[in-house]
XYZ file of C-alpha atoms in Angstrom:
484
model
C 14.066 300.337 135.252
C 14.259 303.785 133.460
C 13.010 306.426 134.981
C 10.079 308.725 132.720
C 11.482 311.222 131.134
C 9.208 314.601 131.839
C 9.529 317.652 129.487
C 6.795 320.470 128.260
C 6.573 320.613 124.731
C 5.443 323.664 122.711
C 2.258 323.033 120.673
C 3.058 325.604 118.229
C 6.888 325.211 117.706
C 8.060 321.654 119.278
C 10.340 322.918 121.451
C 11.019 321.626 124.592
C 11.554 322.654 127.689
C 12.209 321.682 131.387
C 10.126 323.482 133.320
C 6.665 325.187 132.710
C 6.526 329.014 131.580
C 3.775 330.985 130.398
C 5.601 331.984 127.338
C 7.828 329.550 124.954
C 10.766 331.210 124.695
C 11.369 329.926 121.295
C 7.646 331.153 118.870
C 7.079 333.434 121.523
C 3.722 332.271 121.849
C 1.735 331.643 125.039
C 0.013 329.190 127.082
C 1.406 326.321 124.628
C 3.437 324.363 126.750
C 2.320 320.972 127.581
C 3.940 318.251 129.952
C 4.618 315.126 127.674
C 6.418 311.631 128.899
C 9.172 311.605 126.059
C 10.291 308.155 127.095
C 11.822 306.318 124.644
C 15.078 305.147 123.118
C 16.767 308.354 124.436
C 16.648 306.980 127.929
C 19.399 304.109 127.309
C 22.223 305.065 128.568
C 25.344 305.957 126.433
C 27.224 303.340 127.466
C 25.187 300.443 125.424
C 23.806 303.057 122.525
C 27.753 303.750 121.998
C 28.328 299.575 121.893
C 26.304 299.483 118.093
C 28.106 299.452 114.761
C 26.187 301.491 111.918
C 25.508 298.981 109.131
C 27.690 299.976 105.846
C 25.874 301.427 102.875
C 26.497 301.492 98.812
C 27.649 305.258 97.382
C 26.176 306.131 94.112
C 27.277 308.621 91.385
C 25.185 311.407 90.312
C 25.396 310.296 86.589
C 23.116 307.189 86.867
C 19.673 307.026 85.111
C 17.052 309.194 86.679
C 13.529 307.688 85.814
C 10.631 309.678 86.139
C 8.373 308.682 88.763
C 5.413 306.988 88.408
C 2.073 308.925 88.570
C -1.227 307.622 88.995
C -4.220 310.216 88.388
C -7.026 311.157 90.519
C -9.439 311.534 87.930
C -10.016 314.754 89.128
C -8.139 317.291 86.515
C -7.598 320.221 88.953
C -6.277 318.107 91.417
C -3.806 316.258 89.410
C -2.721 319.862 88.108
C -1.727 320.803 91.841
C 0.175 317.457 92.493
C 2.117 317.584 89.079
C 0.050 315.104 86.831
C -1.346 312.913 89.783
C 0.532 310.859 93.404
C 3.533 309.253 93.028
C 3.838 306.063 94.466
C 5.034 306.012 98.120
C 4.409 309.669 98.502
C 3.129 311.493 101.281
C 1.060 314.645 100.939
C -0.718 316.748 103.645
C -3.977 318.608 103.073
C -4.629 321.993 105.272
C -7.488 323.660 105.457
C -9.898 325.747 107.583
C -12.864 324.302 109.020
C -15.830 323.686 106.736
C -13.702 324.342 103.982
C -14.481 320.848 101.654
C -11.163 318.985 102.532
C -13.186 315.844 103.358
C -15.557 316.539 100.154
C -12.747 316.863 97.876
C -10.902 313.892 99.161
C -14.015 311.717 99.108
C -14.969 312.564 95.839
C -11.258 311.412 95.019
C -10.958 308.397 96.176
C -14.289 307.344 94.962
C -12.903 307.883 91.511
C -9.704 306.163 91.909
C -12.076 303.073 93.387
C -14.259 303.550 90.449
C -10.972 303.085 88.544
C -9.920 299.587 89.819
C -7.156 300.711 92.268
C -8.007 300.206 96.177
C -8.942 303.308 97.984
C -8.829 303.642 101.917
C -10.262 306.436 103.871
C -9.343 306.324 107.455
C -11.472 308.949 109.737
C -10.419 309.363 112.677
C -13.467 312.543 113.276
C -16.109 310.882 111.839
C -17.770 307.860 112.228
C -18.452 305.297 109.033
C -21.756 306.278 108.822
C -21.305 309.694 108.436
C -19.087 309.147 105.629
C -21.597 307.210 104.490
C -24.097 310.169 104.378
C -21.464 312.446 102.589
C -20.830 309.972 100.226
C -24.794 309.587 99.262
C -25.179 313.472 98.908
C -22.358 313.559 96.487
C -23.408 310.741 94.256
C -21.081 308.416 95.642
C -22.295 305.872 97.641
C -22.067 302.733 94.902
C -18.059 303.526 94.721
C -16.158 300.444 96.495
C -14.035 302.886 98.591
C -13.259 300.676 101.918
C -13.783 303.022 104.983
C -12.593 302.619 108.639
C -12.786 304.744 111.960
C -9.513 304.118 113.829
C -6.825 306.552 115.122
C -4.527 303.865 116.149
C -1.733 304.199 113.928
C -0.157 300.600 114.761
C -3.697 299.015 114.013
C -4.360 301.037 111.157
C -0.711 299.969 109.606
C -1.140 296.313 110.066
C -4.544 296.046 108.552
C -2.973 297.966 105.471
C -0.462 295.463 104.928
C -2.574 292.695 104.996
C -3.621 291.745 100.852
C -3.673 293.948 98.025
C -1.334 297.643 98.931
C -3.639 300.153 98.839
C -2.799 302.873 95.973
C -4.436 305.740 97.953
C -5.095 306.092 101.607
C -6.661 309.249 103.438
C -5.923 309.692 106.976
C -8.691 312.471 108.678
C -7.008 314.057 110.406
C -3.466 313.607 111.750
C -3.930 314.993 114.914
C -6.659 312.496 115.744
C -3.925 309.516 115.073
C -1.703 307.813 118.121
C 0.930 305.760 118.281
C 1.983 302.994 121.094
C 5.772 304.409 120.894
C 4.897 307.535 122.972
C 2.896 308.628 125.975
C 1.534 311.602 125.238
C -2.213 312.455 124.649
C -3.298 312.757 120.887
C -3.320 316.290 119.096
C 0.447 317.011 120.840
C 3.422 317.624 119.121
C 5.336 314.708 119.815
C 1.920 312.236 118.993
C 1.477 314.316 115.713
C 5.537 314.278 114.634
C 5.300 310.144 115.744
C 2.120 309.227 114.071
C 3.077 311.040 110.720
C 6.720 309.224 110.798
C 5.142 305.724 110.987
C 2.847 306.692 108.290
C 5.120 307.837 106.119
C 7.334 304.538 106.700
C 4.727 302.711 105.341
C 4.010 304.465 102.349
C 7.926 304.361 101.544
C 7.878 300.599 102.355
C 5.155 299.916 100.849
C 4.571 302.465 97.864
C 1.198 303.195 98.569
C 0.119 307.211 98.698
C -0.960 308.996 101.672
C -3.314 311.913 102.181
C -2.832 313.458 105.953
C -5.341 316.184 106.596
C -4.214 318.494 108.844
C -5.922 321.456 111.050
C -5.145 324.870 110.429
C -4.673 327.526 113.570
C -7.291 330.732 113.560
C -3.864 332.749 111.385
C -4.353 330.040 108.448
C -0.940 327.757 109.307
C -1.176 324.230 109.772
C -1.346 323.722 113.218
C 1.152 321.357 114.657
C 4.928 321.092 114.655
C 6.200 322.789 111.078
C 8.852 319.533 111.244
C 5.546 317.334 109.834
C 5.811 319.426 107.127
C 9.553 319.079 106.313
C 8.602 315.618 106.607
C 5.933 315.214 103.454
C 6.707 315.074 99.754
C 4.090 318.007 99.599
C 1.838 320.493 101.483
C -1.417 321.287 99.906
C -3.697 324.469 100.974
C -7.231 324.691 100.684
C -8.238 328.124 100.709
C -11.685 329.865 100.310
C -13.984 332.309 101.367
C -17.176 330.781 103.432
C -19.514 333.506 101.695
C -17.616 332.043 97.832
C -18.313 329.293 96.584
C -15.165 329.434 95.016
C -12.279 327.069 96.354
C -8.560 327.787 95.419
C -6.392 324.171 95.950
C -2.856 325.458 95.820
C 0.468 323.952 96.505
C 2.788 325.328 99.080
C 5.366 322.614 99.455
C 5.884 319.983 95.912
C 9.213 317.500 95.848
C 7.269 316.103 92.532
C 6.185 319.204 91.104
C 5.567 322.867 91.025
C 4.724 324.798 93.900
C 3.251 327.643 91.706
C 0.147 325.596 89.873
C -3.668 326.363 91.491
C -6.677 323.822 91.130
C -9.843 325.891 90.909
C -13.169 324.356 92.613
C -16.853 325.418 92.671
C -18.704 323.724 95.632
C -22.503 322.796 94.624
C -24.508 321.129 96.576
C -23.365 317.979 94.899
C -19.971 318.448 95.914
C -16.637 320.370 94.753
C -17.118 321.005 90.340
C -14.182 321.556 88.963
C -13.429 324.711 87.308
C -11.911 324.699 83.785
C -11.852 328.122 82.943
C -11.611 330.353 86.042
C -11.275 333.926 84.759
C -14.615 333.719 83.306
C -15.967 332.417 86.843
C -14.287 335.234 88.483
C -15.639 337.883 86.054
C -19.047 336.729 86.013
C -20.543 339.128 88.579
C -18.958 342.215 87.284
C -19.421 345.843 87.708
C -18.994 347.547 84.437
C -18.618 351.082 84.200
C -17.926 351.474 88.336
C -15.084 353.678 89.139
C -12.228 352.079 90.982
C -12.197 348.726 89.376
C -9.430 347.597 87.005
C -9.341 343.509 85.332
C -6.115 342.294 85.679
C -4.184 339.936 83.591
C -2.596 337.140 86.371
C -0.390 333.677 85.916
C -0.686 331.325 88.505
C 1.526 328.645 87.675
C 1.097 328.065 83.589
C -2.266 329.201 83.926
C -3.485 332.727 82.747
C -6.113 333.884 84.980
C -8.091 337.397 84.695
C -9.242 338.677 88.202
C -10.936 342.150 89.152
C -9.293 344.562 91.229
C -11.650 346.748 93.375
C -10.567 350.026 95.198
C -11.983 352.569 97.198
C -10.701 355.892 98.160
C -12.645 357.777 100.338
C -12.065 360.987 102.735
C -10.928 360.294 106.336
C -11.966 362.137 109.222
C -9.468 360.308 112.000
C -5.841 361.379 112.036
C -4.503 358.366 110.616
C -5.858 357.107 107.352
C -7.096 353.192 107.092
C -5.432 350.870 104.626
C -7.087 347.519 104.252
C -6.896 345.002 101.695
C -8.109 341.509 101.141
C -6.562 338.979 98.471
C -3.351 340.776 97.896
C 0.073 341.748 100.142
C -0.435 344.568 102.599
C 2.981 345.628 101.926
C 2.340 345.898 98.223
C 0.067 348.442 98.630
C 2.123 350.479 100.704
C 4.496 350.868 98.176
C 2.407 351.637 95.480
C 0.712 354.115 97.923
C 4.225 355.304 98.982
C 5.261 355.460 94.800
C 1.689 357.415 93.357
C 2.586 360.389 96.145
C 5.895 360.621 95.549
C 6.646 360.720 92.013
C 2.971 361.193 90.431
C 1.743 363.887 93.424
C -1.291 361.887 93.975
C -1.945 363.082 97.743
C -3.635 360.117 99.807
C -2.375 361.053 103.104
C -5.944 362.290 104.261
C -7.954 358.787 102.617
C -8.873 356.357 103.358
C -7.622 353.400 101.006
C -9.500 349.746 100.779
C -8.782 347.209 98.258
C -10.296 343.932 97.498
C -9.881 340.948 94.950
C -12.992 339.820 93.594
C -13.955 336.187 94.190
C -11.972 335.088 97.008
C -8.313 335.086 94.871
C -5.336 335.223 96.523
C -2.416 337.276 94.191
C 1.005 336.913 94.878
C 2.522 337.871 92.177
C 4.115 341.518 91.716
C 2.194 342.207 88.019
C -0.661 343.478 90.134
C 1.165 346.532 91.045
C -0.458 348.528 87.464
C -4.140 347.242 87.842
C -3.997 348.039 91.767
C -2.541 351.566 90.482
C -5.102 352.382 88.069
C -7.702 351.150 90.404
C -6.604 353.466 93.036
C -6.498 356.155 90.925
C -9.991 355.673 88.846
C -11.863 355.775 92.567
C -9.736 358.417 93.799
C -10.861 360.734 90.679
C -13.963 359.265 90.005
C -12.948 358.209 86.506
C -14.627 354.737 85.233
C -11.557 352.463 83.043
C -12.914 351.097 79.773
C -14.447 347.980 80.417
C -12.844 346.140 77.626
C -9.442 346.588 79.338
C -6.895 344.613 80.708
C -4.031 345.757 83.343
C -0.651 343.768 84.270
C 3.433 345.489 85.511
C 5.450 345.817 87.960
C 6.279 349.236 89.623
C 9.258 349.974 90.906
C 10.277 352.419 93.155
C 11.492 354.911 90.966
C 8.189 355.216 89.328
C 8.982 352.734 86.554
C 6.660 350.331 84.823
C 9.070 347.025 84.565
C 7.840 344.200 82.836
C 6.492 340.768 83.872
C 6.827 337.226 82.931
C 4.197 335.607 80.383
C 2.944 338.187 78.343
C 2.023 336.375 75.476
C -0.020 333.795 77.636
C -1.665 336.881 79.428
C -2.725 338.165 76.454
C -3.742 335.400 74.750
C -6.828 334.828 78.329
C -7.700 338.417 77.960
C -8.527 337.899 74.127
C -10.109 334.588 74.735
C -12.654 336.280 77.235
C -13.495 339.507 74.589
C -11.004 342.066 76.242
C -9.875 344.510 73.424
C -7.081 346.055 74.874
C -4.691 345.738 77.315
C -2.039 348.362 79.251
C 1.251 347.007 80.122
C 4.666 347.704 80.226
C 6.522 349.634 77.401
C 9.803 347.343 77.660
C 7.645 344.273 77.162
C 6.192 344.738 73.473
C 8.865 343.016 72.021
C 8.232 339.991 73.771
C 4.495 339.577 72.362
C 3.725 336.636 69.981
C 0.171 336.412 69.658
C -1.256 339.080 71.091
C -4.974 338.115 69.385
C -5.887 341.173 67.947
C -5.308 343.590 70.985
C -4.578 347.095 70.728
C -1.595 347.575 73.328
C -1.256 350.309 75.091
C 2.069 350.417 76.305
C 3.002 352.824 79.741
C 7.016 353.220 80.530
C 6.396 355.591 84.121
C 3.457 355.527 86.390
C 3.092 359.185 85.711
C 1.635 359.050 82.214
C -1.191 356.446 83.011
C -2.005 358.613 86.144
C -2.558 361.668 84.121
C -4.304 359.854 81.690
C -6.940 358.343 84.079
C -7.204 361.783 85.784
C -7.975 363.877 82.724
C -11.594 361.580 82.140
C -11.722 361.985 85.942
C -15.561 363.472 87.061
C -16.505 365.304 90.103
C -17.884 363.272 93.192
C -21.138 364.991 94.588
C -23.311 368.185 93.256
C -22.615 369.297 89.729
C -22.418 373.416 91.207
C -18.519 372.882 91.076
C -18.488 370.319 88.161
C -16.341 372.477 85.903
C -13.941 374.003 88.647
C -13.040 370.728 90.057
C -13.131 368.844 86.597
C -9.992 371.620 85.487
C -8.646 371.113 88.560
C -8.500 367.267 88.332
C -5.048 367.420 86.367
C -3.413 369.799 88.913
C -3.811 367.567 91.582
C -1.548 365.366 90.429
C 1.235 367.524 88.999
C 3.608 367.651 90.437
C 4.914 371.467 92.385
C 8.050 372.774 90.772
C 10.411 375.442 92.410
């Protein structure tokens, strides 16, 4: 009789080891390690694993036909927009979010509109009980929708009663790390139940072609907790992001074998449940500020979609020896540089500021257009100079000072007109590549200097109006730059 196999497994990474530490030597993280029984097929000895042919298998050419894979929709538009126009068949997709977020909402209010739509919808729970899906369900307006619900977390139970009639065409598992599986001893929530539960899941979508929803937990750093194999494992990793004082929710794509990774679903949560948002840049300029210095509208794309966002900044005197930088909704890093770039080539001294930055309505930006808005911003707080309020902001700075230009313009454009913007200040290089600019006047920049002197000559005093006219004529010298 085999002997158990004993080994502590990381919770964070998956790596194993053979004796306990504090500290996994792999993540570098601590207190993770956890004594599992990895028992299994590895335990046969060599000698009769060696004795087994492998099976042969047919080549194929890489000119046969490709077909494009099936899609069924969700019924819910933003959704479908993430996934790539709706599930494939036999896909796998995992859901992250943090707690309280509205995975569960949004996934209930899905499959109670693919049941509405003749095709069999399953939601496992492995958290909640049935009546407490129940409950959600009647507080969203769902209850009459022939979704068939279970609580189970056995994954060998929940696979056989899936197979029996009709294949499912959706199926929502909640939450992986609430599933086991017979073929390991370990408790469930551990890596190697979480890595084993997910690979017999995903056999039986492949075998069976039915689509699977895995919602996952998310450690207190935003990740999806668990082994990061799970997620090599899906056709595609969806995150659920949002701010719990928004009612804003941002569904965006991380990971997409049958689509782009780029595309963002845009939710509202009511108290009936997650609305779909249609036109987010007027949602996220709803509440704002006009005529408040340090606040610039920028002109975003996430994905194919144009999406106008406000950019808030505050620079105010320090008194500690090392100036704060904090910003929310945009890369740390990014700032820095545009910090680093506005003091060295435009003289704009922020050494003894502090800087804070926010993105209004809970966005996340990742792309590198929001250098120029983030720049002005900066700048209109720093000098107390209000932008025009009919204004729209989008470049990329480089180091050198440089406004380069960005991807999209027309489209940009085109969001900012829609919404009643007027104008719009972007790079110089990119007014060639404007088709459809709907009536804007374009103001184009080629250096971060120019714009900087042009915000700074409006620039007002901050505090009594005694030295309004010496520091108003001394606005301009403070960021010219000393010669000689």
């Amino acid at each position: 009789m085999a002997k158990n196999a004993l080994s502590f497994v990381c919770q964070n990474c998956g790596a194993a080891h053979n004796r306990w530490q504090g500290k996994c030597e792999s993540c570098g993280e601590w207190n993770t390690l956890v004594e599992e029984d990895v028992t299994g097929a590895t335990t046969m000895p060599v000698s009769i694993r060696s004795r087994r042919k492998g099976r042969l298998f047919a080549l194929e050419t890489l000119t046969g036909k490709s077909h494009e894979a099936p899609r069924l929709a969700s019924g819910m538009a933003e959704l479908d927009r993430v996934t790539g126009g709706g599930f494939v068949r036999g896909s796998v997709l995992l859901v992250g979010g943090d707690p309280g977020i509205g995975k569960s909402t949004l996934l209930t209010q899905a499959t109670s509109l693919m049941a509405r739509a003749g095709h069999r919808a399953v939601y496992i729970s492995g958290e909640e009980a049935v009546a407490q899906v129940r409950l959600r369900a009647e507080r969203l307006g769902l209850a009459d929708a022939p979704v068939q619900l279970a609580a189970e977390t056995s994954v060998e139970d929940i696979v056989s009663t899936l197979s029996e009639g009709t294949v499912p065409r959706l199926i929502v598992i909640d939450s992986i790390q609430t599933m086991w599986t017979d073929t390991v001893e370990s408790a469930p929530g551990t890596v190697t139940q979480v890595r084993a539960s997910a690979q017999a899941l995903i056999r039986f979508a492949k075998k069976s072609g039915a689509a699977i929803i895995l919602v996952g937990h998310v450690t207190k750093d935003g990740q999806i907790a668990g082994p990061r194999v799970v997620e090599h494992m899906v056709d595609a990793v969806l995150s659920f992001e949002g701010e719990g004082s928004q009612q804003f929710r941002i569904l965006r794509a991380v990971k997409n074998r049958f689509g782009p990774t780029d595309e963002i679903g845009v939710f509202e949560m009511t108290g009936l449940g997650l609305r779909e948002v249609s036109n987010p840049s007027e949602l996220f300029l709803s509440e704002r500020d006009l005529g408040s210095p340090g606040t610039a509208v920028f002109a975003g794309i996430e994905g194919t979609r144009p999406v106008l966002v406000e950019l808030q900044a505050l620079v105010a005197p320090t008194s500690l020896g090392t100036p704060r930088r904090a910003v929310v909704g945009w890369d740390p890093s990014r700032l820095s540089m545009v910090l680093a770039v506005l003091e060295a080539h435009c003289g704009v001294k922020l050494s003894g500021h502090d800087v804070y930055l926010n993105v209004a309505g809970g966005l996340r930006i990742q792309e590198p257009a929001a250098d120029l808005a983030a720049a002005a911003a900066l700048v209109s707080s720093l000098v107390n100079a209000p932008l025009p309020t009919d204004a729209v902001y989008f470049g990329e700075i480089s180091l050198s000072g440089a406004i380069r230009p960005v991807a999209q313009t027309s489209a940009r454009l085109k969001e900012a007109a829609k919404l009643g913007f007027l104008r719009a200040v972007l790079p110089e290089s990119a007014r060639g590549e404007v088709g459809g600019d709907g009536g804007l006047v374009l103001n184009t920049v080629g250096g971060l200097t120019s714009l900087v002197a042009d915000i700074a000559a409006r620039g007002a005093p901050k505090g009594n109006r005694e030295g309004a006219a010496v520091e108003k004529n001394a606005t301009p010298a403070r960021f010219r730059r000393q010669e000689g």
